[in-house]
Coordinates of C-alpha atoms and ligand atoms in Angstrom, one line a residue:
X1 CA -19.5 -9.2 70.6
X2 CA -22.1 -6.5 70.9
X3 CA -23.7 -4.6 67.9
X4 CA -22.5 -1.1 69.3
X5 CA -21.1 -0.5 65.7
X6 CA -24.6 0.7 64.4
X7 CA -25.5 3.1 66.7
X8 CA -22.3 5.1 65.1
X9 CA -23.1 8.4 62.8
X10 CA -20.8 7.2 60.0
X11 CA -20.0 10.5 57.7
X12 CA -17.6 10.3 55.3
X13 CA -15.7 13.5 56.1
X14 CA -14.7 17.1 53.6
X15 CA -11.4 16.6 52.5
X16 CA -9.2 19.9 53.3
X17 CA -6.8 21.2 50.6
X18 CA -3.1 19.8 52.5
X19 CA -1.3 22.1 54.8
X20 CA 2.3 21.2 54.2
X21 CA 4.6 21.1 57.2
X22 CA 7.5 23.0 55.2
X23 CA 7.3 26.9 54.7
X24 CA 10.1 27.2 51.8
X25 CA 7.2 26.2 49.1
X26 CA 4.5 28.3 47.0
X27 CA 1.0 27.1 48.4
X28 CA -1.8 28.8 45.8
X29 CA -4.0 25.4 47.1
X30 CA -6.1 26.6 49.5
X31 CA -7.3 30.1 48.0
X32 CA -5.3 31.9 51.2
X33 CA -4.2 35.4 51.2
X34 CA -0.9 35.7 49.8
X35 CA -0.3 39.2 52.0
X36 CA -0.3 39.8 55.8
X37 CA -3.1 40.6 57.8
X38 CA -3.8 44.5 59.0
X39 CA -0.9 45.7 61.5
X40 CA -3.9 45.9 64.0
X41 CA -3.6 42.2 64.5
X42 CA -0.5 42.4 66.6
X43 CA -1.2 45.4 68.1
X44 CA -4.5 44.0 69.6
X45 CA -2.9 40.5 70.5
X46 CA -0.5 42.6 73.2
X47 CA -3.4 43.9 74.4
X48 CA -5.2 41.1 75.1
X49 CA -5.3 40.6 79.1
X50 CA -8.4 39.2 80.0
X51 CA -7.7 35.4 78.9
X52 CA -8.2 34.2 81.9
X53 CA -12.2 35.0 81.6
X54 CA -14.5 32.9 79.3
X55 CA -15.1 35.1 76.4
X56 CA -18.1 37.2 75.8
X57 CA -20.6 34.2 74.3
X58 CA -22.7 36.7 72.2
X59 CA -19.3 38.2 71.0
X60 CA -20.8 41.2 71.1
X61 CA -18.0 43.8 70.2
X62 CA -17.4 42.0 66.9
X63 CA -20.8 41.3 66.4
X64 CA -21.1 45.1 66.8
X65 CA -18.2 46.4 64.4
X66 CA -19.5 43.7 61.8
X67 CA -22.9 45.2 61.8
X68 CA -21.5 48.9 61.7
X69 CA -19.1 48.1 59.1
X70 CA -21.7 46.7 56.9
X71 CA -24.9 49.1 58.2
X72 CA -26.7 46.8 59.9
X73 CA -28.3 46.7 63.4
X74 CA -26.6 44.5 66.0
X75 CA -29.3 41.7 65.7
X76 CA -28.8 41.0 61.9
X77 CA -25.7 39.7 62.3
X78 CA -24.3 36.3 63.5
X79 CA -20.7 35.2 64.0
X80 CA -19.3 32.0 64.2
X81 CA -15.3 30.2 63.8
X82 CA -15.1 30.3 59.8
X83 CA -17.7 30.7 57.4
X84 CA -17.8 26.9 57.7
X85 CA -18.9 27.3 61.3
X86 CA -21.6 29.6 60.1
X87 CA -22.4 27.5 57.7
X88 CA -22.9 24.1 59.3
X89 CA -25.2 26.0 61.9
X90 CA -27.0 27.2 59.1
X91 CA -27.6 24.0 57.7
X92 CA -28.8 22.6 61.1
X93 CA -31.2 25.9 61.4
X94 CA -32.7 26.6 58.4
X95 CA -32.3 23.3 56.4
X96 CA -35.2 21.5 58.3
X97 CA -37.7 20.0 54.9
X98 CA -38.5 17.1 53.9
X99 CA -38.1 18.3 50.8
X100 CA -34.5 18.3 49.2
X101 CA -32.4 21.2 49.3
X102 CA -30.7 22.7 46.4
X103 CA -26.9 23.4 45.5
X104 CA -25.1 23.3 42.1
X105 CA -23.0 19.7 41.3
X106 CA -19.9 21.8 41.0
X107 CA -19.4 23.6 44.0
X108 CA -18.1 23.6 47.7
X109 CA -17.7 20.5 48.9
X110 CA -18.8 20.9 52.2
X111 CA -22.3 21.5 51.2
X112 CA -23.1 17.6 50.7
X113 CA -21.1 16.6 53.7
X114 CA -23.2 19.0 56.1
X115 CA -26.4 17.8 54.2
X116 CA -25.2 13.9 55.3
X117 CA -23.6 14.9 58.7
X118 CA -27.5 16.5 59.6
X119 CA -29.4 14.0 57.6
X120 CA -30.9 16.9 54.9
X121 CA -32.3 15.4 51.7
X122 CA -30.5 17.2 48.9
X123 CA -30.6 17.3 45.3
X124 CA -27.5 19.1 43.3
X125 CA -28.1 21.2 39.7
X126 CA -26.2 20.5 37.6
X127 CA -23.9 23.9 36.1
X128 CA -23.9 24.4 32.4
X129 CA -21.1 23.3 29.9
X130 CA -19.4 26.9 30.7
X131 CA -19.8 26.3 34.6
X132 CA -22.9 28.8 34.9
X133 CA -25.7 27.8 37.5
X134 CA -29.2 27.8 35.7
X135 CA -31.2 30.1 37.4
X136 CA -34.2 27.9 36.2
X137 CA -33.2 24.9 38.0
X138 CA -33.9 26.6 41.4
X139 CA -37.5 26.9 40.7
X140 CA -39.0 23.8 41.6
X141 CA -40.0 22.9 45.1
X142 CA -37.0 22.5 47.8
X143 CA -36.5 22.3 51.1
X144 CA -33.6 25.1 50.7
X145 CA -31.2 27.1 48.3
X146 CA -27.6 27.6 49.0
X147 CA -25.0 28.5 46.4
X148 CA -21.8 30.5 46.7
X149 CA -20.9 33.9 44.7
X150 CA -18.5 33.6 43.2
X151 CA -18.8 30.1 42.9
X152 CA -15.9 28.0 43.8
X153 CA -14.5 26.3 42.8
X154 CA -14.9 27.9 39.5
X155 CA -14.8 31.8 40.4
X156 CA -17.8 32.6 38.2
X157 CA -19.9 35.5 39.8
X158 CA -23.7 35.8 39.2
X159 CA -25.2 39.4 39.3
X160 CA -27.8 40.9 41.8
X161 CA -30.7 40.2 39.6
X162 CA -29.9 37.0 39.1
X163 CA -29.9 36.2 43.1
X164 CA -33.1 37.8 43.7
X165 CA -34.8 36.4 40.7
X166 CA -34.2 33.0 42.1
X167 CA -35.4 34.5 45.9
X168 CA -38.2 35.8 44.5
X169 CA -39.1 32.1 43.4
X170 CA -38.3 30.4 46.7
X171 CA -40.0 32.7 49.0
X172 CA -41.2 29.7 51.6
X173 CA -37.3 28.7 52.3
X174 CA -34.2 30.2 53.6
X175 CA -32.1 31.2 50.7
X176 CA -28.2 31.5 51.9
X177 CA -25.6 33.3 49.5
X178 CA -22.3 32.0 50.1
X179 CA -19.9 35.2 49.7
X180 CA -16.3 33.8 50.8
X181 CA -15.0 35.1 47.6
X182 CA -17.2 38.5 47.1
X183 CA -14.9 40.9 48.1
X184 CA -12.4 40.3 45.0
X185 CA -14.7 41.6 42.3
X186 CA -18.6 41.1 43.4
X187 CA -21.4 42.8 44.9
X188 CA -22.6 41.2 48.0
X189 CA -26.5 40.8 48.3
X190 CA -26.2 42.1 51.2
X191 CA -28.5 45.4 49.8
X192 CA -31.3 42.6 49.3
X193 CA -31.7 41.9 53.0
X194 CA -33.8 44.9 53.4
X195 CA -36.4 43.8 50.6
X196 CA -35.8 39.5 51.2
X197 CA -36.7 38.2 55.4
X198 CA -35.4 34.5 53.9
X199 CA -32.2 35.4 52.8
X200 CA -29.0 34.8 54.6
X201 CA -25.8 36.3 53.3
X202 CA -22.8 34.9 54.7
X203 CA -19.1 36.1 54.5
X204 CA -15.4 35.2 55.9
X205 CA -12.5 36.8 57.3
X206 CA -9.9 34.0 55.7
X207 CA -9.7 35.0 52.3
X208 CA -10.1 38.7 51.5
X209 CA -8.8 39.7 54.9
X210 CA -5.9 37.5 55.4
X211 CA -6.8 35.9 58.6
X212 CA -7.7 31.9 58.2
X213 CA -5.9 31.5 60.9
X214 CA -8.1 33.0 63.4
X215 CA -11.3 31.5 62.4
X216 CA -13.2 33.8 62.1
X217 CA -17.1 33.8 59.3
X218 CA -20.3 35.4 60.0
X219 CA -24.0 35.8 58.9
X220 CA -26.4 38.4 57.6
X221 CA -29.7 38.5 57.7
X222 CA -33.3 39.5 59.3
X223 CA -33.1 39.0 63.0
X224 CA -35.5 36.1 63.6
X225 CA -33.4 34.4 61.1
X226 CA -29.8 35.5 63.5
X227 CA -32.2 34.6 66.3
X228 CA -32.5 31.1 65.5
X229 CA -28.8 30.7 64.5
X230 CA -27.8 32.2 68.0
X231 CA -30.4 29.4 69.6
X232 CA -28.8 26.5 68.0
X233 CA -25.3 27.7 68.8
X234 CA -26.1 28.6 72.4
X235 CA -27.9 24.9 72.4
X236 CA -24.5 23.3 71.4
X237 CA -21.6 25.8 72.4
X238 CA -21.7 29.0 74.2
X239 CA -18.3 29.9 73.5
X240 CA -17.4 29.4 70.3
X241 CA -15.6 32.8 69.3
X242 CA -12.5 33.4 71.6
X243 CA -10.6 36.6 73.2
X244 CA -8.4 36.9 70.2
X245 CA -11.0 36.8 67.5
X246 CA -13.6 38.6 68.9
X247 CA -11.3 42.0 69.6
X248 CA -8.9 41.3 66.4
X249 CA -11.8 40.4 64.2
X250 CA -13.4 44.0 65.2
X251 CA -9.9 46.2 65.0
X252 CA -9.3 44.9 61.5
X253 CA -12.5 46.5 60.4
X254 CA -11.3 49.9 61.0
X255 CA -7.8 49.3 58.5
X256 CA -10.1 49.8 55.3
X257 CA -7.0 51.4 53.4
X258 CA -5.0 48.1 54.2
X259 CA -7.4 46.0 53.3
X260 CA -8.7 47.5 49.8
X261 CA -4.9 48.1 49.0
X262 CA -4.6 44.1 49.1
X263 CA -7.4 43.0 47.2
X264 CA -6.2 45.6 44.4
X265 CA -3.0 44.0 44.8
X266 CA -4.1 40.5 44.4
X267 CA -7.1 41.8 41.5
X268 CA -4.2 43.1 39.3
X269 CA -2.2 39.8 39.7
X270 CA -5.5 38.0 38.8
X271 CA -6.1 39.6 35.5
X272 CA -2.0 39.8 34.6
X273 CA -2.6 35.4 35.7
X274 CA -5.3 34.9 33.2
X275 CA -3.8 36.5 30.5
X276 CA -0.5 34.6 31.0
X277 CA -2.7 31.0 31.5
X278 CA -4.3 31.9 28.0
X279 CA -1.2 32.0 26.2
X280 CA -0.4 29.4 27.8
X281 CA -3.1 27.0 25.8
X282 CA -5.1 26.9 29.4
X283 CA -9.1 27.9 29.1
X284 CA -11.2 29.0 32.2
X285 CA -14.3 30.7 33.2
X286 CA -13.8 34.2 33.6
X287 CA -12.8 33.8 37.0
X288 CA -14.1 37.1 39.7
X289 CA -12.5 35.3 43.1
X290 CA -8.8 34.7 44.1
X291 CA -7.8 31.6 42.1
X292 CA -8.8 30.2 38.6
X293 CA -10.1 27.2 37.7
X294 CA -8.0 26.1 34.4
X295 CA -8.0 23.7 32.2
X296 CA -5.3 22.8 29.6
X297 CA -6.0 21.8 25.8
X298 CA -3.4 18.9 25.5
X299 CA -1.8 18.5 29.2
X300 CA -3.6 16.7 31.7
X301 CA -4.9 18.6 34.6
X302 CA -3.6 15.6 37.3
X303 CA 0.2 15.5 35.8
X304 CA 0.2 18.8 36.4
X305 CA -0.5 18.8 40.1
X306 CA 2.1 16.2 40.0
X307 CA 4.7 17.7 38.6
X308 CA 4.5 21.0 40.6
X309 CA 4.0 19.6 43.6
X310 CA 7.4 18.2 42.8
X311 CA 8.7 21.3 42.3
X312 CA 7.1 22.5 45.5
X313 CA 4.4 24.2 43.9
X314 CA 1.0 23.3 45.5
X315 CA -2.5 23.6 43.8
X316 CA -5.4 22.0 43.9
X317 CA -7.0 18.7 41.9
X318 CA -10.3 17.6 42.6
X319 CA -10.5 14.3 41.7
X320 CA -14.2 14.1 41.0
X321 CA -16.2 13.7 38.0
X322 CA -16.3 16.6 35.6
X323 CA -13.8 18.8 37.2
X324 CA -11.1 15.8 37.3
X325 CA -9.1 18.0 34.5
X326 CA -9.1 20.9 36.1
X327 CA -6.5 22.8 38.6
X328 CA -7.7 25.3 40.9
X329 CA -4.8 27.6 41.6
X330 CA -5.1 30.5 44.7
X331 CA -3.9 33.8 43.3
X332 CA -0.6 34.3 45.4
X333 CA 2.0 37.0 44.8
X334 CA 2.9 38.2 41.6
X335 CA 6.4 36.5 42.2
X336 CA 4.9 33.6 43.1
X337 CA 2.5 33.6 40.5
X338 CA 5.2 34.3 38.2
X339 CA 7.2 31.4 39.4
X340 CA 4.4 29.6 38.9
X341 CA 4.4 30.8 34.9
X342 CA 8.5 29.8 35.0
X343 CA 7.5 26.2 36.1
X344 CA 4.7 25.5 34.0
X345 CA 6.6 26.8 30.4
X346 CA 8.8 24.5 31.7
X347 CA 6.7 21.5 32.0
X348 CA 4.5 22.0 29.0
Ligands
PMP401 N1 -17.3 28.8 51.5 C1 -16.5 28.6 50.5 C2 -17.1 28.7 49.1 C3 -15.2 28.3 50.6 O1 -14.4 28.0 49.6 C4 -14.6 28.2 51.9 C5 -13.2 28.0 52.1 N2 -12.8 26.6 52.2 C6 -15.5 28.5 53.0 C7 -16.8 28.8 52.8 C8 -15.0 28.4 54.4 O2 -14.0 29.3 54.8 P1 -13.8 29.7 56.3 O3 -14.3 28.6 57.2 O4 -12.3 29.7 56.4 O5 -14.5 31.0 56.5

């Protein structure tokens, strides 16, 4: 018997929130949109008649819309499929020390499994008692600084000057800004890109515009920074955006009424949520993102991720230390949301 065994990567993989076969259920696990994409989505699928033809690999007409959307040039913008694409490049780009990188304990758990999968030394901060990142513990040497805002899984937003004090402070690495969650009550730090050439803001279309399902994230940033990303990509995939996303991602753009009208929508259910939650006995951090991160002050976060599952109610339980009583729960409809309410008065 050969030794092939150690010439394996072994990574022990990110764990998805589940995607339950069944559609007759309320999922608020995996901080989707509870509303329907812009009607542009259909109306650009029909349209679609090129598939036989590799795609454009710079993806240029997305690429294009993304940049006038968010007035930028062409070359300050990179696209990839999800944020977690965009991310996973970025880590293999920018993330090249010796020294560690930095990201808070609490936070996406990708971040530690991209640092393993590339082999990045990393060292996590750990948040405050009330789930804030100390802005202090980001100014020591590092290799790196990546933290998303709003945070998740706790939906607590920092403020511009809080971002670019800790840029300031980290000037000889790339500083990446995590915005999955911005559009539902933050400003993006997207206005620091014209003062920052290390900062790389990076944003999604599966949350705030309804469309996980297409795959569909992108960078911001100076263009030797989008120059590099586009390197690496082109060094492992040419084609990574397809027909579909690259016209649909660009028409969906132009349907700002639709899309403002939904995160209003799903803002207003938010703040209804949390003052429902608090009656309930359940105490978060004020949350600024599309789910909550709750705990209860008698009831046990995991019993109640049992018990609505049951009821076909799915959240999500991290079972990991410090957070192992909490629930993250998406912000859905306001009917699911209140049937949500109707379970949990129930249970408690
Ligand atoms: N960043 C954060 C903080 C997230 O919670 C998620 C969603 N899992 C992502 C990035 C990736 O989202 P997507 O790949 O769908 O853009």
């Amino acid at each position: 018997m050969g030794d092939w065994r150690k010439n394996i990567r072994q990574v022990v993989p990110y764990t998805p929130g589940e995607q339950p076969k069944r559609t007759n259920l309320i999922k608020l696990n995996t901080n989707e949109n509870p509303y329907p994409p812009s009607k542009k989505v259909q109306e650009i699928i029909n349209q679609i008649d090129n598939w036989r033809l590799y795609p454009d690999p710079a993806a240029g007409k997305l690429v294009h819309a993304l940049a006038e959307y968010h007035g930028l040039g062409d070359d300050q913008v990179f696209v990839g499929v999800g944020s977690d694409d965009v991310l996973a490049m970025s880590f293999m780009t920018f993330f090249n020390s010796e020294k560690p990188i930095f990201f808070p304990d609490i936070t996406y758990s990708f971040y530690d499994v991209w640092a393993d999968l590339f082999r990045i030394p990393y060292e996590t901060k750990a948040l405050d008692q009330e789930f804030n990142i100390r802005k202090e513990d980001y100014m020591q040497p590092n290799g790196g600084v990546i933290f998303p805002n709003p945070n998740a899984p706790t939906g607590v937003l920092v403020d511009l000057d809080f971002i670019e004090d800790i840029i300031q402070a980290n000037q000889d690495v790339i500083v990446i800004v995590d915005e999955a969650y911005i559009d539902f009550g933050g400003v993006s730090a997207k206005s620091l890109l014209k003062k920052y050439e290390n900062l790389l803001v990076v944003q999604t279309y599966s949350k705030s515009r309804a469309l996980a399902g297409l795959r569909i994230g992108y960078a911001m940033g100076n263009p030797e920074l989008i120059k590099a990303l586009n390197d690496v990509k082109y060094s492992f995939n040419s084609y990574t955006m397809n027909q579909p996303s690259i016209a649909i991602g660009a028409a969906v753009l132009e349907d700002e009424d639709y899309f403002q009208e939904t995160i209003k929508k799903i803002v207003e259910t938010r703040e209804w949520f949390k003052s429902e939650m608090r009656e309930l006995g359940f105490s978060f951090a004020d949350s600024k993102s599309n789910f909550l991160f709750v705990t209860h002050k008698t009831v046990p976060a995991k019993a109640i991720f049992e018990a609505a599952k049951e009821n076909d109610i799915f959240v999500r339980y991290f079972d990991k230390p410090r957070i192992d009583n909490y629930l993250r729960i998406t912000i859905g409809t306001e009917e699911e949301m209140k049937s949500f309410l109707a379970f949990l008065k129930k249970f408690l």
